[in-house]
């Protein structure tokens, strides 16, 4: 029996969460959900979008599933998602992008994983004006954060049967900061002789991902490059509707769809639950429930390929809950 923190989220969050819970239930994996509220809902109830209860629950349960959160405007919070990552030191952002046959995209065989450093680089918040006509944002790269993210990428590659890790950087220009990241990546790579290692300069990597994505496998990089290239990879498989993400630290891991809360569709039983369902797949693998994760992924791929019981963005006419119910039936029938 597992206990998992559940944050249904704002906007379409409750719709896609309910759908996802039905699909998980169909696998027979027993989970007790410790539900807490964050985002807009929490602001109304607790006066803050990130109540202490949320952090406490995640610290206690170590694993969380989260719907998208609307960042309340004017609350003084830059982003609840960033705050959560910082509070829980979720230093690794994991973004797999895999082709689902049946989803329209320019490529048909993409299987890429971006591992993005989540805590430093240009996102450390060290910024100031220099007089009135110039501004400085400081890029921070440390040995500690670089070592742990590269190690995370290699461990992920080893544990998931992946063959190669590519470190992405701009060390030709940023000789000290990205130079340090690259040196550390090489040091860590030497400890994993069974996994191939190479490095690429980020601009060249962007071009190669568009021209020859099949050459790449797991990629690890500092925060800003990861932010950009993970969305590029989502674009290669047909956009945000099917792409999950995870934020993982040594003490907790939080799984979520990559897309936002799409407020205009809230409560309309309209949107595609696939990204949240795939977030649950990543979560189940993290919890060593690999068989259940594989069954969900296979059933979802089958449903999308057949083109039946799909939401409007996938070319169908099913609602969110109808798509999930069909998927749950498919999972049970495969037993
Ligand atoms: P969004 O992802 O909510 O919407 C972008 C577009 O994609 C919209 O047209 C939307 O209708 C569509 N879309 C999104 N999810 C879909 C789904 N599952 N099925 C079908 N169509 C879908 O991005 P946005 O409009 O820029 O942001 C809305 C809110 O979400 C903002 O408050 C933003 O801060 C927040 N947000 C949260 C997260 C998160 O919690 N991880 C991530 C991104 C944005």
Coordinates of N, CA and C in Angstrom, one line a residue, residues 96-271:
X96 N 10.4 13.3 -20.3 CA 10.5 12.4 -21.4 C 9.5 12.8 -22.5
X97 N 9.9 12.7 -23.7 CA 9.1 13.0 -24.9 C 9.1 11.8 -25.8
X98 N 8.0 11.1 -25.9 CA 8.0 9.9 -26.7 C 6.8 9.9 -27.7
X99 N 7.1 9.5 -28.9 CA 6.0 9.4 -29.9 C 4.9 8.5 -29.5
X100 N 3.7 9.0 -29.7 CA 2.5 8.1 -29.6 C 2.0 8.0 -31.0
X101 N 2.1 6.8 -31.7 CA 1.6 6.7 -33.0 C 0.1 7.1 -33.0
X102 N -0.3 7.9 -34.0 CA -1.7 8.4 -34.0 C -1.8 9.9 -33.6
X103 N -0.7 10.4 -33.0 CA -0.8 11.8 -32.7 C 0.1 12.5 -33.7
X104 N -0.6 13.5 -34.3 CA 0.0 14.2 -35.5 C 1.3 14.9 -35.0
X105 N 2.4 14.6 -35.7 CA 3.7 15.3 -35.5 C 4.6 15.1 -36.7
X106 N 5.7 15.8 -36.7 CA 6.5 15.7 -37.9 C 7.4 14.5 -37.9
X107 N 7.5 13.8 -36.7 CA 8.4 12.7 -36.6 C 7.6 11.5 -36.1
X108 N 8.1 10.3 -36.4 CA 7.3 9.1 -35.9 C 8.0 8.2 -35.0
X109 N 9.3 8.6 -34.6 CA 10.0 7.6 -33.7 C 10.8 8.4 -32.7
X110 N 10.2 9.3 -31.9 CA 10.9 10.1 -31.0 C 10.9 9.4 -29.6
X111 N 12.0 9.3 -29.0 CA 12.1 8.8 -27.6 C 13.2 9.4 -26.9
X112 N 13.0 10.6 -26.4 CA 14.0 11.5 -25.8 C 13.7 11.8 -24.3
X113 N 14.7 12.0 -23.6 CA 14.5 12.4 -22.2 C 15.4 13.6 -21.9
X114 N 14.8 14.7 -21.4 CA 15.6 15.8 -21.0 C 15.7 15.8 -19.5
X115 N 16.9 15.9 -18.9 CA 17.1 16.0 -17.5 C 17.6 17.4 -17.3
X116 N 16.8 18.2 -16.7 CA 17.1 19.7 -16.5 C 17.4 20.0 -15.0
X117 N 18.5 20.7 -14.8 CA 18.9 21.1 -13.4 C 17.8 22.2 -13.0
X118 N 17.3 22.0 -11.8 CA 16.1 22.8 -11.5 C 16.3 23.9 -10.5
X119 N 17.5 24.1 -10.0 CA 17.7 25.0 -8.8 C 18.6 26.2 -9.0
X120 N 19.4 26.2 -10.1 CA 20.4 27.3 -10.2 C 20.5 27.9 -11.6
X121 N 21.6 28.2 -12.1 CA 21.8 28.8 -13.4 C 21.2 30.2 -13.4
X122 N 20.6 30.6 -14.4 CA 20.0 32.0 -14.4 C 18.7 32.1 -13.6
X123 N 18.3 31.0 -13.0 CA 17.0 31.0 -12.3 C 17.3 31.2 -10.8
X124 N 18.5 31.5 -10.4 CA 18.8 31.6 -8.9 C 18.2 32.9 -8.4
X125 N 17.7 33.8 -9.3 CA 17.0 35.0 -8.8 C 18.0 36.1 -8.4
X126 N 19.2 36.0 -8.8 CA 20.2 37.0 -8.4 C 20.2 38.0 -9.6
X127 N 19.5 39.1 -9.5 CA 19.3 40.1 -10.6 C 19.3 41.4 -10.0
X128 N 19.9 42.4 -10.7 CA 19.8 43.8 -10.2 C 19.9 44.7 -11.4
X129 N 19.4 45.9 -11.2 CA 19.7 47.0 -12.1 C 21.0 47.6 -11.9
X130 N 21.7 48.0 -13.0 CA 22.9 48.7 -12.9 C 22.6 50.1 -13.4
X131 N 22.4 51.0 -12.5 CA 21.8 52.3 -12.9 C 20.4 52.1 -13.4
X132 N 20.0 53.0 -14.4 CA 18.6 52.8 -14.9 C 18.6 52.2 -16.2
X133 N 19.7 52.1 -16.9 CA 19.6 51.6 -18.3 C 20.3 50.3 -18.5
X134 N 20.7 49.6 -17.5 CA 21.3 48.3 -17.7 C 20.8 47.3 -16.5
X135 N 20.8 46.1 -16.8 CA 20.4 45.1 -15.8 C 21.3 43.9 -15.8
X136 N 21.5 43.3 -14.7 CA 22.4 42.1 -14.6 C 21.7 40.9 -14.0
X137 N 21.7 39.8 -14.6 CA 21.2 38.6 -14.1 C 22.3 37.6 -14.0
X138 N 22.5 37.0 -12.8 CA 23.8 36.3 -12.6 C 23.5 34.8 -12.8
X139 N 24.4 34.2 -13.6 CA 24.3 32.7 -13.8 C 25.2 32.0 -12.8
X140 N 24.6 31.2 -12.0 CA 25.3 30.5 -11.0 C 25.4 29.0 -11.3
X141 N 26.6 28.4 -11.4 CA 26.7 27.0 -11.6 C 27.6 26.5 -10.5
X142 N 27.2 25.5 -9.7 CA 28.0 25.0 -8.7 C 28.4 23.5 -8.9
X143 N 29.5 23.1 -8.2 CA 29.9 21.7 -8.3 C 28.8 20.8 -7.8
X144 N 28.2 21.2 -6.6 CA 27.3 20.4 -5.9 C 26.0 20.1 -6.8
X145 N 25.5 21.2 -7.4 CA 24.2 21.0 -8.2 C 24.6 20.3 -9.5
X146 N 25.7 20.6 -10.1 CA 26.1 19.9 -11.4 C 26.3 18.4 -11.2
X147 N 27.0 18.1 -10.1 CA 27.3 16.7 -9.8 C 26.1 15.9 -9.6
X148 N 25.2 16.4 -8.8 CA 24.0 15.6 -8.5 C 23.1 15.5 -9.7
X149 N 23.0 16.5 -10.6 CA 22.1 16.4 -11.7 C 22.7 15.4 -12.8
X150 N 24.0 15.5 -12.9 CA 24.6 14.5 -13.9 C 24.5 13.1 -13.4
X151 N 24.7 12.9 -12.1 CA 24.6 11.6 -11.5 C 23.1 11.1 -11.7
X152 N 22.2 12.0 -11.5 CA 20.8 11.7 -11.6 C 20.5 11.1 -13.1
X153 N 21.1 11.9 -14.1 CA 20.9 11.5 -15.5 C 21.4 10.1 -15.7
X154 N 22.6 9.8 -15.2 CA 23.3 8.5 -15.4 C 22.5 7.4 -14.7
X155 N 22.1 7.7 -13.5 CA 21.3 6.7 -12.7 C 20.0 6.4 -13.5
X156 N 19.3 7.5 -14.0 CA 18.1 7.3 -14.7 C 18.4 6.4 -15.9
X157 N 19.5 6.7 -16.7 CA 19.8 6.0 -17.9 C 20.0 4.5 -17.5
X158 N 20.8 4.3 -16.5 CA 21.1 2.9 -16.1 C 19.8 2.1 -15.7
X159 N 19.0 2.8 -14.8 CA 17.8 2.1 -14.3 C 16.7 1.9 -15.3
X160 N 16.7 2.6 -16.4 CA 15.7 2.6 -17.4 C 16.1 2.0 -18.8
X161 N 17.3 1.3 -18.7 CA 17.8 0.7 -20.0 C 18.1 1.6 -21.1
X162 N 18.5 2.8 -20.8 CA 18.9 3.8 -21.8 C 20.4 3.6 -22.1
X163 N 20.8 4.0 -23.3 CA 22.2 3.7 -23.7 C 23.2 4.9 -23.6
X164 N 22.7 6.1 -23.7 CA 23.6 7.2 -23.9 C 23.1 8.4 -23.1
X165 N 24.1 9.2 -22.6 CA 23.8 10.5 -22.0 C 24.6 11.6 -22.7
X166 N 23.9 12.6 -23.1 CA 24.6 13.7 -23.8 C 24.5 15.0 -22.8
X167 N 25.7 15.5 -22.5 CA 25.7 16.8 -21.7 C 25.6 18.0 -22.7
X168 N 24.7 18.9 -22.4 CA 24.5 20.0 -23.2 C 24.9 21.3 -22.5
X169 N 25.7 22.2 -23.2 CA 26.3 23.3 -22.6 C 26.7 24.4 -23.6
X170 N 27.3 25.4 -23.1 CA 27.8 26.4 -24.0 C 29.2 26.8 -23.5
X171 N 30.0 25.7 -23.2 CA 31.3 25.9 -22.6 C 32.3 26.6 -23.5
X172 N 32.0 26.7 -24.8 CA 33.0 27.4 -25.7 C 33.0 28.9 -25.4
X173 N 31.8 29.4 -24.9 CA 31.7 30.9 -24.6 C 31.7 31.1 -23.1
X174 N 30.9 30.4 -22.4 CA 30.8 30.5 -20.9 C 31.8 29.6 -20.3
X175 N 33.1 30.0 -20.4 CA 34.2 29.0 -20.1 C 34.2 28.6 -18.7
X176 N 33.8 29.6 -17.8 CA 33.9 29.2 -16.3 C 32.7 28.5 -15.9
X177 N 31.5 29.0 -16.1 CA 30.2 28.4 -15.6 C 29.9 27.1 -16.3
X178 N 29.7 27.2 -17.6 CA 29.4 25.9 -18.4 C 30.6 25.1 -18.5
X179 N 31.8 25.7 -18.4 CA 33.1 24.9 -18.4 C 33.1 24.0 -17.2
X180 N 32.7 24.5 -16.0 CA 32.7 23.7 -14.8 C 31.6 22.6 -15.0
X181 N 30.5 22.9 -15.5 CA 29.4 21.9 -15.7 C 29.9 20.8 -16.6
X182 N 30.6 21.1 -17.7 CA 31.1 20.1 -18.6 C 32.2 19.3 -17.9
X183 N 33.1 19.9 -17.2 CA 34.2 19.2 -16.5 C 33.6 18.1 -15.6
X184 N 32.6 18.6 -14.8 CA 31.9 17.7 -13.8 C 31.2 16.6 -14.6
X185 N 30.5 16.9 -15.7 CA 29.8 15.9 -16.4 C 30.8 14.8 -16.9
X186 N 32.0 15.2 -17.3 CA 33.0 14.2 -17.8 C 33.5 13.4 -16.6
X187 N 33.7 14.0 -15.4 CA 34.1 13.3 -14.2 C 33.1 12.2 -13.9
X188 N 31.8 12.6 -13.8 CA 30.7 11.7 -13.4 C 30.6 10.6 -14.4
X189 N 30.7 11.0 -15.7 CA 30.5 10.0 -16.8 C 31.5 8.8 -16.7
X190 N 32.7 9.2 -16.2 CA 33.8 8.2 -16.1 C 33.4 7.1 -15.1
X191 N 32.5 7.4 -14.2 CA 32.0 6.4 -13.2 C 31.0 5.5 -13.8
X192 N 30.5 5.7 -15.0 CA 29.4 4.9 -15.6 C 29.9 4.4 -16.9
X193 N 31.0 3.5 -16.9 CA 31.5 3.1 -18.2 C 30.6 2.3 -19.1
X194 N 29.5 1.8 -18.5 CA 28.6 1.0 -19.4 C 27.6 1.9 -20.2
X195 N 27.6 3.2 -19.9 CA 26.7 4.1 -20.6 C 27.6 5.1 -21.4
X196 N 27.2 5.2 -22.7 CA 28.0 6.1 -23.6 C 27.8 7.5 -23.2
X197 N 28.8 8.3 -23.3 CA 28.7 9.7 -23.0 C 29.3 10.6 -24.1
X198 N 28.6 11.7 -24.3 CA 29.1 12.7 -25.3 C 28.6 14.1 -24.8
X199 N 29.1 15.1 -25.4 CA 28.6 16.4 -25.1 C 28.3 17.2 -26.4
X200 N 27.4 18.2 -26.3 CA 27.0 19.0 -27.4 C 26.9 20.4 -27.0
X201 N 27.2 21.4 -27.8 CA 27.0 22.8 -27.6 C 25.5 23.0 -27.8
X202 N 24.9 23.8 -27.0 CA 23.4 23.9 -27.0 C 22.8 24.3 -28.3
X203 N 23.4 25.3 -29.0 CA 22.8 25.7 -30.3 C 22.9 24.6 -31.3
X204 N 24.0 23.9 -31.3 CA 24.1 22.7 -32.2 C 23.1 21.6 -31.9
X205 N 22.9 21.5 -30.5 CA 22.0 20.5 -30.1 C 20.6 20.8 -30.6
X206 N 20.2 22.0 -30.5 CA 18.8 22.4 -31.0 C 18.7 22.0 -32.4
X207 N 19.7 22.3 -33.2 CA 19.6 22.0 -34.7 C 19.5 20.5 -34.9
X208 N 20.4 19.8 -34.1 CA 20.4 18.3 -34.3 C 19.1 17.6 -33.9
X209 N 18.5 18.2 -32.8 CA 17.3 17.6 -32.4 C 16.2 17.7 -33.4
X210 N 16.3 18.8 -34.2 CA 15.3 18.9 -35.3 C 15.7 18.1 -36.5
X211 N 17.0 18.0 -36.8 CA 17.4 17.2 -38.0 C 17.5 15.7 -37.8
X212 N 18.1 15.3 -36.6 CA 18.4 13.9 -36.4 C 18.1 13.5 -34.9
X213 N 16.8 13.6 -34.6 CA 16.5 13.4 -33.1 C 16.7 11.9 -32.7
X214 N 16.8 11.0 -33.7 CA 17.0 9.6 -33.4 C 18.4 9.3 -32.9
X215 N 19.3 10.3 -33.0 CA 20.7 10.0 -32.5 C 20.8 10.2 -31.0
X216 N 19.7 10.8 -30.4 CA 19.8 11.2 -29.0 C 18.9 10.3 -28.1
X217 N 19.3 10.3 -26.8 CA 18.7 9.4 -25.8 C 18.3 10.2 -24.6
X218 N 19.2 10.2 -23.6 CA 19.0 11.0 -22.4 C 20.0 12.2 -22.5
X219 N 19.4 13.4 -22.2 CA 20.3 14.6 -22.3 C 20.2 15.3 -21.0
X220 N 21.4 15.8 -20.5 CA 21.4 16.5 -19.2 C 22.0 17.9 -19.4
X221 N 21.4 18.9 -18.7 CA 21.8 20.3 -19.0 C 21.4 21.2 -17.8
X222 N 22.1 22.4 -17.8 CA 21.7 23.4 -16.8 C 20.3 23.9 -17.1
X223 N 19.8 24.6 -16.1 CA 18.4 25.0 -16.1 C 17.8 25.7 -17.3
X224 N 18.5 26.7 -17.8 CA 17.9 27.5 -18.9 C 17.8 26.7 -20.2
X225 N 18.9 26.0 -20.5 CA 18.9 25.2 -21.7 C 17.8 24.1 -21.6
X226 N 17.7 23.6 -20.4 CA 16.7 22.5 -20.2 C 15.3 23.0 -20.4
X227 N 15.0 24.2 -19.9 CA 13.7 24.9 -20.1 C 13.3 24.9 -21.5
X228 N 14.3 25.4 -22.3 CA 14.0 25.6 -23.8 C 14.0 24.2 -24.5
X229 N 15.0 23.4 -24.3 CA 15.0 22.1 -25.1 C 13.9 21.2 -24.7
X230 N 13.5 21.2 -23.5 CA 12.4 20.3 -23.1 C 11.1 20.6 -23.8
X231 N 10.9 21.9 -24.1 CA 9.7 22.2 -24.9 C 9.9 21.9 -26.3
X232 N 11.1 22.1 -26.8 CA 11.4 21.7 -28.2 C 11.1 20.2 -28.4
X233 N 11.5 19.4 -27.4 CA 11.3 18.0 -27.5 C 9.8 17.7 -27.5
X234 N 9.0 18.4 -26.6 CA 7.6 18.2 -26.6 C 7.0 18.5 -28.0
X235 N 7.5 19.5 -28.6 CA 7.0 19.9 -29.9 C 7.3 18.8 -30.9
X236 N 8.4 18.0 -30.8 CA 8.7 16.9 -31.7 C 7.7 15.8 -31.6
X237 N 7.0 15.7 -30.5 CA 6.0 14.6 -30.3 C 4.5 15.1 -30.4
X238 N 4.4 16.4 -30.8 CA 3.0 16.8 -31.0 C 2.4 17.7 -30.0
X239 N 3.3 18.3 -29.1 CA 2.9 19.3 -28.2 C 2.6 18.9 -26.8
X240 N 2.1 19.8 -26.0 CA 2.0 19.7 -24.5 C 0.9 18.7 -24.1
X241 N 0.0 18.4 -24.9 CA -1.2 17.6 -24.5 C -0.9 16.2 -24.0
X242 N 0.3 15.7 -24.3 CA 0.6 14.3 -23.9 C 1.9 14.2 -23.1
X243 N 2.5 15.3 -22.8 CA 3.9 15.3 -22.2 C 3.8 15.4 -20.7
X244 N 4.4 14.5 -19.9 CA 4.5 14.6 -18.5 C 5.8 15.2 -18.0
X245 N 5.9 15.5 -16.8 CA 7.1 16.0 -16.2 C 7.2 15.5 -14.8
X246 N 8.4 15.5 -14.2 CA 8.6 15.2 -12.8 C 9.7 16.1 -12.2
X247 N 9.5 16.5 -11.0 CA 10.5 17.2 -10.3 C 10.9 16.3 -9.1
X248 N 12.2 16.0 -9.1 CA 12.6 14.9 -8.2 C 13.8 15.4 -7.4
X249 N 13.7 15.1 -6.1 CA 14.9 15.5 -5.2 C 15.3 14.2 -4.4
X250 N 16.2 14.3 -3.4 CA 16.6 13.2 -2.7 C 15.5 12.7 -1.7
X251 N 14.6 13.7 -1.3 CA 13.6 13.4 -0.3 C 12.2 13.3 -0.8
X252 N 11.9 13.8 -2.0 CA 10.5 13.8 -2.5 C 10.5 13.9 -4.0
X253 N 9.4 13.5 -4.6 CA 9.3 13.6 -6.0 C 7.8 14.0 -6.4
X254 N 7.7 14.9 -7.3 CA 6.4 15.4 -7.6 C 6.1 15.3 -9.1
X255 N 5.0 14.6 -9.5 CA 4.8 14.3 -10.9 C 3.6 15.1 -11.4
X256 N 3.7 15.6 -12.6 CA 2.6 16.5 -13.1 C 2.6 16.6 -14.7
X257 N 1.5 17.0 -15.2 CA 1.5 17.2 -16.7 C 2.3 18.5 -16.9
X258 N 2.8 18.7 -18.2 CA 3.6 19.8 -18.5 C 2.7 21.0 -18.8
X259 N 1.5 20.8 -19.3 CA 0.6 21.9 -19.6 C 0.1 22.6 -18.4
X260 N -0.6 23.8 -18.6 CA -1.1 24.6 -17.6 C -2.6 24.3 -17.2
X261 N -3.2 25.2 -16.6 CA -4.6 24.9 -16.0 C -5.7 25.3 -17.0
X262 N -5.4 25.7 -18.2 CA -6.4 26.0 -19.2 C -7.7 26.5 -18.6
X263 N -7.8 27.6 -17.9 CA -9.0 27.9 -17.2 C -10.3 28.0 -18.0
X264 N -10.2 28.3 -19.3 CA -11.4 28.4 -20.1 C -12.2 27.0 -20.2
X265 N -11.4 25.9 -20.0 CA -12.1 24.6 -20.1 C -12.4 24.0 -18.7
X266 N -12.2 24.7 -17.7 CA -12.3 24.2 -16.3 C -13.7 23.6 -16.1
X267 N -13.8 22.4 -15.6 CA -15.1 21.7 -15.3 C -15.9 21.4 -16.5
X268 N -15.4 21.5 -17.7 CA -16.2 21.2 -18.9 C -16.1 19.8 -19.4
X269 N -15.3 19.0 -18.8 CA -15.1 17.6 -19.2 C -14.7 17.5 -20.7
X270 N -13.8 18.4 -21.0 CA -13.4 18.5 -22.4 C -12.0 18.2 -22.8
X271 N -11.0 18.5 -21.8 CA -9.6 18.4 -22.2 C -9.0 17.0 -22.2

